[in-house]
Coordinates of C-alpha atoms (C1' of nucleotides) in Angstrom, one line a residue:
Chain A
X1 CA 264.6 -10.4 83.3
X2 CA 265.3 -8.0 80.5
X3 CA 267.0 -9.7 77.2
X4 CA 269.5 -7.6 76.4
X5 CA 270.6 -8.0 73.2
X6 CA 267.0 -7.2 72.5
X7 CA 266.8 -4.1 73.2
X8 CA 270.3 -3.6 71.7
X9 CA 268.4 -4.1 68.4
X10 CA 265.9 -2.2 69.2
X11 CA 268.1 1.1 70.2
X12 CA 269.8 0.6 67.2
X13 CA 266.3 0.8 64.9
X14 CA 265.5 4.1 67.0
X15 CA 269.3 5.3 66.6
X16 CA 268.8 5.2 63.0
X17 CA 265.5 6.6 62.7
X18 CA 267.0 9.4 64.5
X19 CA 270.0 9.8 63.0
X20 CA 268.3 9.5 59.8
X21 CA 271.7 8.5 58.1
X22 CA 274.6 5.1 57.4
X23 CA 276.5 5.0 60.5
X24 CA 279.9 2.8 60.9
X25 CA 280.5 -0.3 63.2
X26 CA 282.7 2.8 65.5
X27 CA 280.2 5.3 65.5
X28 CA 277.3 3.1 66.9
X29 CA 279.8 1.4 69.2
X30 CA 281.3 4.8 70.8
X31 CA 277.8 5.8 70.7
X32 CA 276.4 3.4 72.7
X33 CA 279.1 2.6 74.9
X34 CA 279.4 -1.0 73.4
X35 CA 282.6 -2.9 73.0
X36 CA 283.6 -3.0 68.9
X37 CA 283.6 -6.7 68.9
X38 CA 279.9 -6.9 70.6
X39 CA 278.9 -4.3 67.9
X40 CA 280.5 -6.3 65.1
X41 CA 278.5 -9.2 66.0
X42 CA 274.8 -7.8 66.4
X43 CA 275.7 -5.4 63.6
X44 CA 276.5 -8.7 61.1
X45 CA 273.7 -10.6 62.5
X46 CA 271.3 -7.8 61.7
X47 CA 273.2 -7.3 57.8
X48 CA 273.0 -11.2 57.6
X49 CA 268.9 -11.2 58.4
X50 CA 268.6 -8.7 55.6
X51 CA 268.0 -5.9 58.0
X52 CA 270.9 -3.8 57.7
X53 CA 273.0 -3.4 54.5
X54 CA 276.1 -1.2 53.5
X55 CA 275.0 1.3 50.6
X56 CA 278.3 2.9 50.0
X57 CA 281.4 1.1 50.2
X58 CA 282.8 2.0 54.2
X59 CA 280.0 4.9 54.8
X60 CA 278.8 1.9 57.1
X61 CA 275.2 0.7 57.6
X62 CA 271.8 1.4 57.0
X63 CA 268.4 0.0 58.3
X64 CA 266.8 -1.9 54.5
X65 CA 263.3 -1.4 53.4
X66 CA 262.8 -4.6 55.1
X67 CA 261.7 -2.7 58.8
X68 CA 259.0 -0.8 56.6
X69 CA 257.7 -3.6 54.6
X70 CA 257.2 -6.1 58.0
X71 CA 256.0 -3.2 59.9
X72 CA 253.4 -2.0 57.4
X73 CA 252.0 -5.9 57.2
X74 CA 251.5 -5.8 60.8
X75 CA 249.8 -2.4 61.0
X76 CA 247.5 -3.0 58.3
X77 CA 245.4 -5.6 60.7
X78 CA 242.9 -3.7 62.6
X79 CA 244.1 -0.3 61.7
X80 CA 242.6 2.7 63.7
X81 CA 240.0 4.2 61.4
X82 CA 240.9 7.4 59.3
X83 CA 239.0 9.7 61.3
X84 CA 241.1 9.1 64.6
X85 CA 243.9 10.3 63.3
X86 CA 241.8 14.0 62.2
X87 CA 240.5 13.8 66.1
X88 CA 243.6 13.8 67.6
X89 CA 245.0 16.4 65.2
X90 CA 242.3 19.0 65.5
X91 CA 242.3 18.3 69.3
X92 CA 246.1 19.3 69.5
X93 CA 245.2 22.3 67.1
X94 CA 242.2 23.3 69.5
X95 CA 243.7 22.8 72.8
X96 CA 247.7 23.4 71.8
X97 CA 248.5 20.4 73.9
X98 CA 249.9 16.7 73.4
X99 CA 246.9 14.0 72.2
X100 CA 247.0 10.1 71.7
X101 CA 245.0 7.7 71.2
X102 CA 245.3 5.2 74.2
X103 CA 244.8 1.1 74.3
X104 CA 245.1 -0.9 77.2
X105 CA 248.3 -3.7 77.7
X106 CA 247.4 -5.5 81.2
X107 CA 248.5 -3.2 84.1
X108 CA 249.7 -0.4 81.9
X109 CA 248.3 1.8 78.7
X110 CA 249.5 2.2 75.9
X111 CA 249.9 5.0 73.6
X112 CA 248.8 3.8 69.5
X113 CA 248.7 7.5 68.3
X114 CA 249.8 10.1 69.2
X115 CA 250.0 14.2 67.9
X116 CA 252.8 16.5 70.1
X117 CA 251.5 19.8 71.0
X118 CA 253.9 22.6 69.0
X119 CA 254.4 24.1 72.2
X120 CA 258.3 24.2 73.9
X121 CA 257.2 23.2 76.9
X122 CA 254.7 20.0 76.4
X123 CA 253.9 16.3 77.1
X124 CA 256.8 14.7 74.8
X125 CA 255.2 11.2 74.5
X126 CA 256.2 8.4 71.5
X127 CA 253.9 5.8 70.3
X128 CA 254.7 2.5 72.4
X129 CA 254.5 4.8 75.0
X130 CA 253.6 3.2 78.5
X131 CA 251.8 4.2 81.4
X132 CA 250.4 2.8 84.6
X133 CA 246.4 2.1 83.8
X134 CA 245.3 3.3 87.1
X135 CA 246.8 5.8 87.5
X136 CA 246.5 8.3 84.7
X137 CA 243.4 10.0 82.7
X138 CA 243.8 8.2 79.7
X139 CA 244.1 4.5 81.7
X140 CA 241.1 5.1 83.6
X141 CA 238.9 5.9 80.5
X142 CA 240.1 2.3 79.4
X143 CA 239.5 0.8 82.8
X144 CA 235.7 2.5 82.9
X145 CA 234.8 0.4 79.7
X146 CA 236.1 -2.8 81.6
X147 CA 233.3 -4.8 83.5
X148 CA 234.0 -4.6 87.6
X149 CA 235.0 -8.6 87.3
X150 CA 237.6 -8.0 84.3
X151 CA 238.8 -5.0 87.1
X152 CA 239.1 -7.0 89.9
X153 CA 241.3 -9.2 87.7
X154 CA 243.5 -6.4 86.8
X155 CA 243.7 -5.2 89.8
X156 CA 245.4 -8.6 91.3
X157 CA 248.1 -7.5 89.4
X158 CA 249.0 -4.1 89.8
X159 CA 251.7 -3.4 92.3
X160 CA 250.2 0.0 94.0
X161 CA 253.1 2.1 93.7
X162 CA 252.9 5.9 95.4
X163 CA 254.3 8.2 92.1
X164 CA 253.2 11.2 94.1
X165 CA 251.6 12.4 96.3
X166 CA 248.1 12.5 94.6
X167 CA 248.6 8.7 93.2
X168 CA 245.8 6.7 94.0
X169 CA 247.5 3.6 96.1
X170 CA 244.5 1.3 97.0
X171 CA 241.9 -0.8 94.8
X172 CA 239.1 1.8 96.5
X173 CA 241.1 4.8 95.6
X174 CA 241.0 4.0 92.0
X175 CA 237.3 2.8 92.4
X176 CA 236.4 5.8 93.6
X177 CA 238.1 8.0 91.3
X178 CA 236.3 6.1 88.9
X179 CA 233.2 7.1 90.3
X180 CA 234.2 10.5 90.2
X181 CA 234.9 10.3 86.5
X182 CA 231.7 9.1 85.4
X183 CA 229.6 11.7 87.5
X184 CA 231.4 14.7 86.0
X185 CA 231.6 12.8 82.3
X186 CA 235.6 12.7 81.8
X187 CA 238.6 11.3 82.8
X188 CA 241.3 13.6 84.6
X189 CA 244.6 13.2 86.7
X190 CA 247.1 15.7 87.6
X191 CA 250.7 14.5 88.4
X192 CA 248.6 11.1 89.7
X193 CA 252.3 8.9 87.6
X194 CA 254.3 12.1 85.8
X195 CA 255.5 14.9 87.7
X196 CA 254.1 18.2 86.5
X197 CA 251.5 16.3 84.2
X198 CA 247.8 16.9 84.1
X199 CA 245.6 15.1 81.5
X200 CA 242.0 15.2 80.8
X201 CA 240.5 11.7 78.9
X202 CA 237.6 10.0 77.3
X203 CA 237.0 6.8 76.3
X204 CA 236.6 5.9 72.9
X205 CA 235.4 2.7 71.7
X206 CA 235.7 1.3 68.1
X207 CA 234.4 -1.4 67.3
X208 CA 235.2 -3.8 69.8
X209 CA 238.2 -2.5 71.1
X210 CA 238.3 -0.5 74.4
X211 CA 240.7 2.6 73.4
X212 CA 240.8 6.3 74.9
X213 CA 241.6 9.7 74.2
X214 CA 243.9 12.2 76.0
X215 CA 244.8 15.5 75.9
X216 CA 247.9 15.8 78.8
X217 CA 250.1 18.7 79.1
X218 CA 251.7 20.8 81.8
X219 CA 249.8 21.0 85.0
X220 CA 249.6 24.7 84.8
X221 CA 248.6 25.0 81.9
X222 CA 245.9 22.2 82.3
X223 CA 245.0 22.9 85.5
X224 CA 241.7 25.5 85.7
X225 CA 240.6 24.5 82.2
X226 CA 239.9 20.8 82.5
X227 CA 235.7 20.9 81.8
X228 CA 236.6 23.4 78.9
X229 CA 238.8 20.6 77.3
X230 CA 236.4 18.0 78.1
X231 CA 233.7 19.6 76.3
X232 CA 236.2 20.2 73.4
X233 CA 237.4 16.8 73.7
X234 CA 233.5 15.5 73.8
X235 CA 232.3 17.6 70.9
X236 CA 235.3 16.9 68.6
X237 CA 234.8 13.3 69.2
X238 CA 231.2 13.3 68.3
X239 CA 232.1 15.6 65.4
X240 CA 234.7 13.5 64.3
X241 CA 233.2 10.1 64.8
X242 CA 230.0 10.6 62.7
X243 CA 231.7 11.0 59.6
Chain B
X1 CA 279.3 -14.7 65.7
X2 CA 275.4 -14.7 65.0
X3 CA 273.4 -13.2 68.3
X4 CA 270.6 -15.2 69.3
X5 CA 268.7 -12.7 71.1
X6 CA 269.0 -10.4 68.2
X7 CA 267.5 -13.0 65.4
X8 CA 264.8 -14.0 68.1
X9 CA 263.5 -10.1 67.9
X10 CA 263.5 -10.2 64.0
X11 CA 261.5 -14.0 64.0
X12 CA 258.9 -12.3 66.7
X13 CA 258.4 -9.5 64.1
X14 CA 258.5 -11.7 61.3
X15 CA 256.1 -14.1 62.9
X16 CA 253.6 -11.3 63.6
X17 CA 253.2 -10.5 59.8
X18 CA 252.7 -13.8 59.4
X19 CA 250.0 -14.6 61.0
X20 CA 248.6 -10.8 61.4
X21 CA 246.8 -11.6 64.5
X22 CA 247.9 -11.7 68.2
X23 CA 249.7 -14.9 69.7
X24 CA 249.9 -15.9 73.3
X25 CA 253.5 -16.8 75.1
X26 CA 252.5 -20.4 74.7
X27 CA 251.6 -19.7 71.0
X28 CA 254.9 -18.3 70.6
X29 CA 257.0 -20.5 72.9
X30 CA 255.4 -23.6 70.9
X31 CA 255.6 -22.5 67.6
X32 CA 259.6 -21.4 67.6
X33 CA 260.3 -24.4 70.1
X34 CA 261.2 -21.9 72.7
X35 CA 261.4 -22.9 76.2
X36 CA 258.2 -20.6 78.2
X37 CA 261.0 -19.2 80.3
X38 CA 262.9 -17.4 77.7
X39 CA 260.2 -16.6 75.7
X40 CA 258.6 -14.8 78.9
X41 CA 261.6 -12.9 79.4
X42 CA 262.0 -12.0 75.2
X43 CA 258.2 -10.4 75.5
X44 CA 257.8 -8.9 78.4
X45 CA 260.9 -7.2 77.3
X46 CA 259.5 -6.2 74.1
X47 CA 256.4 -5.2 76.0
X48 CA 258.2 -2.7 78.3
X49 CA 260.1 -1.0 75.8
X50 CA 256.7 0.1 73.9
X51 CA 257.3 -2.4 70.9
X52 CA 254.8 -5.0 72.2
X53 CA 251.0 -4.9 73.6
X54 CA 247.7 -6.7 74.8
X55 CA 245.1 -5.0 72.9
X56 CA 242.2 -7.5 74.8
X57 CA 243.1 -9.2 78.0
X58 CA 244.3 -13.2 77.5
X59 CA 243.9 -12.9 73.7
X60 CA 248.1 -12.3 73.9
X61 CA 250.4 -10.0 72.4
X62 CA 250.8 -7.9 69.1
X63 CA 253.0 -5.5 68.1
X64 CA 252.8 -2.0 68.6
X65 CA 252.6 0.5 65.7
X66 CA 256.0 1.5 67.1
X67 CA 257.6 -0.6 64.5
X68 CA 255.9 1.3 61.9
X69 CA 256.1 4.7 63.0
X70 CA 260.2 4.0 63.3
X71 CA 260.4 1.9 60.1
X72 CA 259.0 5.3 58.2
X73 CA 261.5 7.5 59.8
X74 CA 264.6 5.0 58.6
X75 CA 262.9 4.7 55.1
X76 CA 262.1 8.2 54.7
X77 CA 265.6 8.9 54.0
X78 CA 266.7 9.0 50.3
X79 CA 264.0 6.7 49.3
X80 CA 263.4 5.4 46.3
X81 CA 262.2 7.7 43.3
X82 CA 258.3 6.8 42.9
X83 CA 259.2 5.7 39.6
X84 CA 261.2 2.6 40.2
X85 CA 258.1 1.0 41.7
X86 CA 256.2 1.4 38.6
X87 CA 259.2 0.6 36.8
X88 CA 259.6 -2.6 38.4
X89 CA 255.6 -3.6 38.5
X90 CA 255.4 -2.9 34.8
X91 CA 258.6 -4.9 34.1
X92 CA 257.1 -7.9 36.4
X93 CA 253.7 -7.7 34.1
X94 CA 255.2 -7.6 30.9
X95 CA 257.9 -10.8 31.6
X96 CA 255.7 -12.6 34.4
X97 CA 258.8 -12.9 36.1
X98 CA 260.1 -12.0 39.2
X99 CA 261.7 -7.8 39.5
X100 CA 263.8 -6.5 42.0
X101 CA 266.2 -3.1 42.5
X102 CA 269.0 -4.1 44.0
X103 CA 271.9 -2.4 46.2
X104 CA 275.0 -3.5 47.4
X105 CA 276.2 -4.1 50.7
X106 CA 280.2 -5.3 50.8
X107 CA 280.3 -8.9 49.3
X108 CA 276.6 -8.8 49.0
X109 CA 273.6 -7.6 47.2
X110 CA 270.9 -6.8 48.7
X111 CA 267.0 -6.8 47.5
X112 CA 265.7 -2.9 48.5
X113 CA 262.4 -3.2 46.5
X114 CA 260.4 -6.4 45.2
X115 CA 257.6 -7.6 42.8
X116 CA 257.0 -11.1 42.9
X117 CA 256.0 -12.8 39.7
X118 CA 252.2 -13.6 39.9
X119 CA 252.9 -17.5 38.6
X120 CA 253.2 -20.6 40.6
X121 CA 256.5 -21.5 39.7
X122 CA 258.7 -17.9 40.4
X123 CA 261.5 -16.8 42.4
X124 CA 260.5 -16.2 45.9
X125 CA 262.6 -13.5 46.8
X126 CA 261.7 -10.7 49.6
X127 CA 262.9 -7.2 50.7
X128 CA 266.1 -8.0 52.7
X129 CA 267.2 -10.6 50.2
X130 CA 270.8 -11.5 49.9
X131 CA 272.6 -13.1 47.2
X132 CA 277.1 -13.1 46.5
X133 CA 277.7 -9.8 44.4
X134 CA 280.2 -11.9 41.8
X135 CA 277.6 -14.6 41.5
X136 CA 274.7 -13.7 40.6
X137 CA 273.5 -11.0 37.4
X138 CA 271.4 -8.4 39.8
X139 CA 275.4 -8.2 41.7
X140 CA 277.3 -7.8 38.6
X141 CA 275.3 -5.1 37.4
X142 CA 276.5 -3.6 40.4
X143 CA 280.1 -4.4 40.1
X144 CA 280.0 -2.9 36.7
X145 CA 279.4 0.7 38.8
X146 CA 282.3 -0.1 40.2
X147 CA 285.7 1.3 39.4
X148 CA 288.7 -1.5 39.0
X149 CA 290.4 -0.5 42.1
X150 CA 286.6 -0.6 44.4
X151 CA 286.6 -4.3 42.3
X152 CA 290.0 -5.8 43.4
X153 CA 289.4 -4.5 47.5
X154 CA 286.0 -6.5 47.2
X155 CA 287.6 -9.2 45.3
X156 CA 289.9 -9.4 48.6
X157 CA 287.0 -10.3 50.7
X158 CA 285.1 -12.3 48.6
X159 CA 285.3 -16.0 49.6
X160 CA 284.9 -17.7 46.4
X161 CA 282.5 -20.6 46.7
X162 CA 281.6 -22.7 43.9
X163 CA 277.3 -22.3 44.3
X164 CA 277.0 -24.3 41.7
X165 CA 279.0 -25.4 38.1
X166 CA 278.5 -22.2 36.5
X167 CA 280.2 -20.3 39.5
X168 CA 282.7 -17.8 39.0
X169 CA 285.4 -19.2 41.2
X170 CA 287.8 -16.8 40.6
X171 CA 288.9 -12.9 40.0
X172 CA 289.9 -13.4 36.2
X173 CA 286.5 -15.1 35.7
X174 CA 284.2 -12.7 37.2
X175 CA 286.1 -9.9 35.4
X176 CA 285.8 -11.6 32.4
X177 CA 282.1 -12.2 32.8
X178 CA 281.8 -8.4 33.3
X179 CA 284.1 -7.7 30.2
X180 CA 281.1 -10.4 28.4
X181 CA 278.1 -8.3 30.0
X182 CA 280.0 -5.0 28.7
X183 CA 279.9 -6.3 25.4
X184 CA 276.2 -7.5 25.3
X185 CA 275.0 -5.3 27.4
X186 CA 273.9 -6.7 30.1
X187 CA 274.8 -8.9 32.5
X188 CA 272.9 -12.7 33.0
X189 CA 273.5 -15.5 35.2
X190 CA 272.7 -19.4 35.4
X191 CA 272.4 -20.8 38.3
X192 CA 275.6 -19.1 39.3
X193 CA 274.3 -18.9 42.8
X194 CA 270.7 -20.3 43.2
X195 CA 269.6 -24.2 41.6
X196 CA 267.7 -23.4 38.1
X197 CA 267.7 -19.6 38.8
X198 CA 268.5 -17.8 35.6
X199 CA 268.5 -13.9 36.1
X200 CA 269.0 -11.1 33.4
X201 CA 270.2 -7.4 35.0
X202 CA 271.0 -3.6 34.1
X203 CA 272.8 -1.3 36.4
X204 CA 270.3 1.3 37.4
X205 CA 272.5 4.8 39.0
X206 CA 270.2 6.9 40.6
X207 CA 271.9 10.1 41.9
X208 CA 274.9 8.9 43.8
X209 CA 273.6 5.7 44.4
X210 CA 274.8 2.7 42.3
X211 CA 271.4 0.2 42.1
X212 CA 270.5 -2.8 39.4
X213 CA 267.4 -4.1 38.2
X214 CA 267.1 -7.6 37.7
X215 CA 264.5 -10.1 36.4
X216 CA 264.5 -13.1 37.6
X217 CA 263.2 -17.0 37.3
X218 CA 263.1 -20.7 36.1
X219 CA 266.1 -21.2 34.0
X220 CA 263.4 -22.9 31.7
X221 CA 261.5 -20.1 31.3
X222 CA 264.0 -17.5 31.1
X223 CA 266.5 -19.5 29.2
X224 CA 266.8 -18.8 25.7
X225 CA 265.1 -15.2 26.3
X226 CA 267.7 -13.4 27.9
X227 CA 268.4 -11.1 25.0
X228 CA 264.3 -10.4 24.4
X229 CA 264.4 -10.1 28.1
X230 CA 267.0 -7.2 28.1
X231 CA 265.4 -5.3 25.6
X232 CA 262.3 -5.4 27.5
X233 CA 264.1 -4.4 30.6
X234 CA 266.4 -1.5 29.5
X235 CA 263.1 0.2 27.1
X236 CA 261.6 0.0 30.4
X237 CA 264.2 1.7 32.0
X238 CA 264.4 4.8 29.7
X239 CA 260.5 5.1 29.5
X240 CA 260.3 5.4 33.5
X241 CA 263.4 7.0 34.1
X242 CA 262.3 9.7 31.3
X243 CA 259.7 11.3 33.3
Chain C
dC1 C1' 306.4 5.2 48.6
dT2 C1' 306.6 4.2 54.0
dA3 C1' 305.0 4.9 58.7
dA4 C1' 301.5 5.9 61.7
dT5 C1' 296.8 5.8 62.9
dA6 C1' 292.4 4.1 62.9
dA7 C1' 288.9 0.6 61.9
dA8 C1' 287.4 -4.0 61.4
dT9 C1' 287.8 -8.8 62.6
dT10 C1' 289.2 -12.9 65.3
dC11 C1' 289.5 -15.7 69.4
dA12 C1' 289.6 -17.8 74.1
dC13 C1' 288.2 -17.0 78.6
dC14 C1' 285.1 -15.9 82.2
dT15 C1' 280.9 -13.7 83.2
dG16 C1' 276.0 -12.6 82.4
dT17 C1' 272.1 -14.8 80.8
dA18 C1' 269.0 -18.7 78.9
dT19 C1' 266.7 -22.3 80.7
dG20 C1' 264.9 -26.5 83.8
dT21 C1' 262.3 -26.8 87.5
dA22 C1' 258.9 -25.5 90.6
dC23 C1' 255.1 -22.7 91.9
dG24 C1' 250.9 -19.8 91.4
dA25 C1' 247.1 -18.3 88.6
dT26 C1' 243.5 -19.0 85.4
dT27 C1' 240.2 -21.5 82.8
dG28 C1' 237.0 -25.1 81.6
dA29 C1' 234.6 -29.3 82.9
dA30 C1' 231.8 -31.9 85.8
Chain D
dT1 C1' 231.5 -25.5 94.1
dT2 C1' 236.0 -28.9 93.1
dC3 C1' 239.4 -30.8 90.2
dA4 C1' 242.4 -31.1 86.2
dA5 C1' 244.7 -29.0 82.7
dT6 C1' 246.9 -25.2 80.9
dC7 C1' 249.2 -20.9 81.0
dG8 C1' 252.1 -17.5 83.1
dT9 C1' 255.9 -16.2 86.4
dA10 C1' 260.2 -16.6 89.6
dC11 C1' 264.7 -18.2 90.5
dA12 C1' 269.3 -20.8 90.9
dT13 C1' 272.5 -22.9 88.1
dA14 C1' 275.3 -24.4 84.0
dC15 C1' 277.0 -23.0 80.0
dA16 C1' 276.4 -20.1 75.7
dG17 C1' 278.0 -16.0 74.3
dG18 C1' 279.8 -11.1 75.3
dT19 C1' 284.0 -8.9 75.8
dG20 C1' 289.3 -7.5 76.2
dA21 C1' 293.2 -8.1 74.0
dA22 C1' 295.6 -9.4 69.9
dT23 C1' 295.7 -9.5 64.8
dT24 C1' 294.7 -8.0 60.4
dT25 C1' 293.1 -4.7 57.2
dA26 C1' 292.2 0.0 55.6
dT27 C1' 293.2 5.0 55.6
dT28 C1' 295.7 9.1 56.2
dA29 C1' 300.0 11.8 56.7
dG30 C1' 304.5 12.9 55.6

DNA sequence: CTAATAAATTCACCTGTATGTACGATTGAA
DNA sequence: TTCAATCGTACATACAGGTGAATTTATTAG
């Protein structure tokens, strides 16, 4: 069951960061759809928590410092190493596509860091960004650093769902395309969850944390050129690494 | 009407930069008194919406850098000038005490930026912080931004509460404790609000943006210094503000 | 000024949701 | 292996709390 009124709080956080400025009690309501007095009362719980204040008198509220200061305490334990953040930059430079860094979360992977691709038409993916482990590059470079006990495990779990038409929808399937990924050295999928997507991975172990790396953009774009973009991907993260 | 779900979201966060390390459901559920139910619900639904992970499998959850990458977004806008920071972590040094810029928000003011004294005994007082604007020195520095018609609409929504013996408990009296803070410029408080707090303050405009400064701590320590206090505070003031 | 309009706030009722309970999965001990 | 203990998940039900309507407060127009 999804809480509600959670997620109510967290739209509003990514409201204002998009919005970038004080919004009134009827602006977020209209915005959202919400009833005023609904509004009223998550928007004076949030003001009472020390979460939202009123700068200027009636140019409404305004997300405090607070966010930033709680937020940077709880990045600042394990954060990814300097250098991942270069990789992924230079990687999007080379290959003018979308690249993140990738970490697993049970059935699903999630996306720690990521750089956009400049390009109009491109893999528009957020950090907290989720996608089905088996069934995408970047999850099966996690799951290939998983022991095949810790898989079977997983695997329990996962409701096979067919995404399209190339979706792997059996415990073999993704077995096998595992196979496949180690023999040719890289990670790849095309539309296997996303319509339209392709994305070529890596995995990428730090320390002891099982993370990947994946460059994903439009199928079209991808398609012919995956080994290129795994050697770029391979040599980049050697290059990077090292340092 | 205070929203349950809402606060729960904020306490998870919260707990998280805490203890800087992931917690389990049961950890959670335990720790707030939750029932397992509800607090399965709460974060899984923080989980799907990209704000919650499991970097290892069983260790439990942890919190995306989601949090962090919105909380910089929200913060970017009209932050504080770099200066106010070292403005505030000099003036923290040089009394010992506790230094905070402050900003209002309606009846309120609220802490935007913090340096906690380094001694035992200090004024624990966070980001987020709230405290009455009549009542306390850090507010009134404020109010003196204000013009007297801004003044009388707050003073129609203020509920005055008597904090304490020293409390302003009416309209003539906080306006006459501004009047006294004109006069020896700057404002102070005992206890007005908080048991032994004593506080000594200067409004701080930045731009368009009406802010205070306060220093703050043990009545005993503060005390008779209020006027040595204020010096130290408004040199301060000019030397940062100069450059 | 006064009226009209819009925004914020309050409140009681009825619905959406938090939770008690039960079940299944996982882990550790023997 | 089996068993016990713990943890995670599903679901129906009672009731906490979200909402529509009314009231108050603020703002704009004339």
């Amino acid at each position: 069951m999804i809480v509600r009124q959670a997620v109510n709080v967290l739209e509003i956080l990514e409201y204002f960061a998009r919005v970038k400025k004080p919004a009134t009690l009827a602006e977020i309501a209209d915005h959202f759809g919400w009833p005023r007095s609904s509004t009223f009362n998550l928007l004076t719980t949030l003001a009472e928590k020390g979460y939202l204040y009123e700068p200027r008198p009636r140019a409404g509220y305004y997300p405090t410092p607070r966010w930033l200061v709680l937020a940077r305490e709880v990045a600042e334990v394990e954060p990814l190493p300097g250098w991942t953040r270069a990789l992924i930059t230079a990687l999007s430079a080379e290959t003018g596509e979308t690249v993140a860094i990738v970490a697993p979360s049970g059935v699903m992977a999630v996306f720690i860091d990521v750089v956009e691709s400049a390009a109009a038409i491109r893999y528009f993916a957020k950090v907290g960004h989720r996608v089905p482990i088996h069934a995408t590059s970047s999850g099966r470079a996690l799951l290939l650093q998983y022991s095949k006990d810790e898989r079977d495990s997983l695997y329990r779990k996962i409701e096979f769902k067919q995404y399209n038409h190339t979706t792997p929808i059996s415990i073999d399937a993704v077995e096998a395309e595992l196979r496949k990924s180690l023999e040719r050295g890289y990670c790849q999928s095309f539309a296997d969850y996303s319509r339209d997507l392709a994305g070529v991975a890596v995995p990428l172990p730090i320390g002891e944390r099982r993370l990947s790396v994946v460059v994903a953009g439009p199928e079209y774009r991808i398609g012919d050129k995956t080994a290129a973009i795994a050697v770029t991907l391979q040599q980049a993260v050697e290059r990077f690494r090292a340092k």
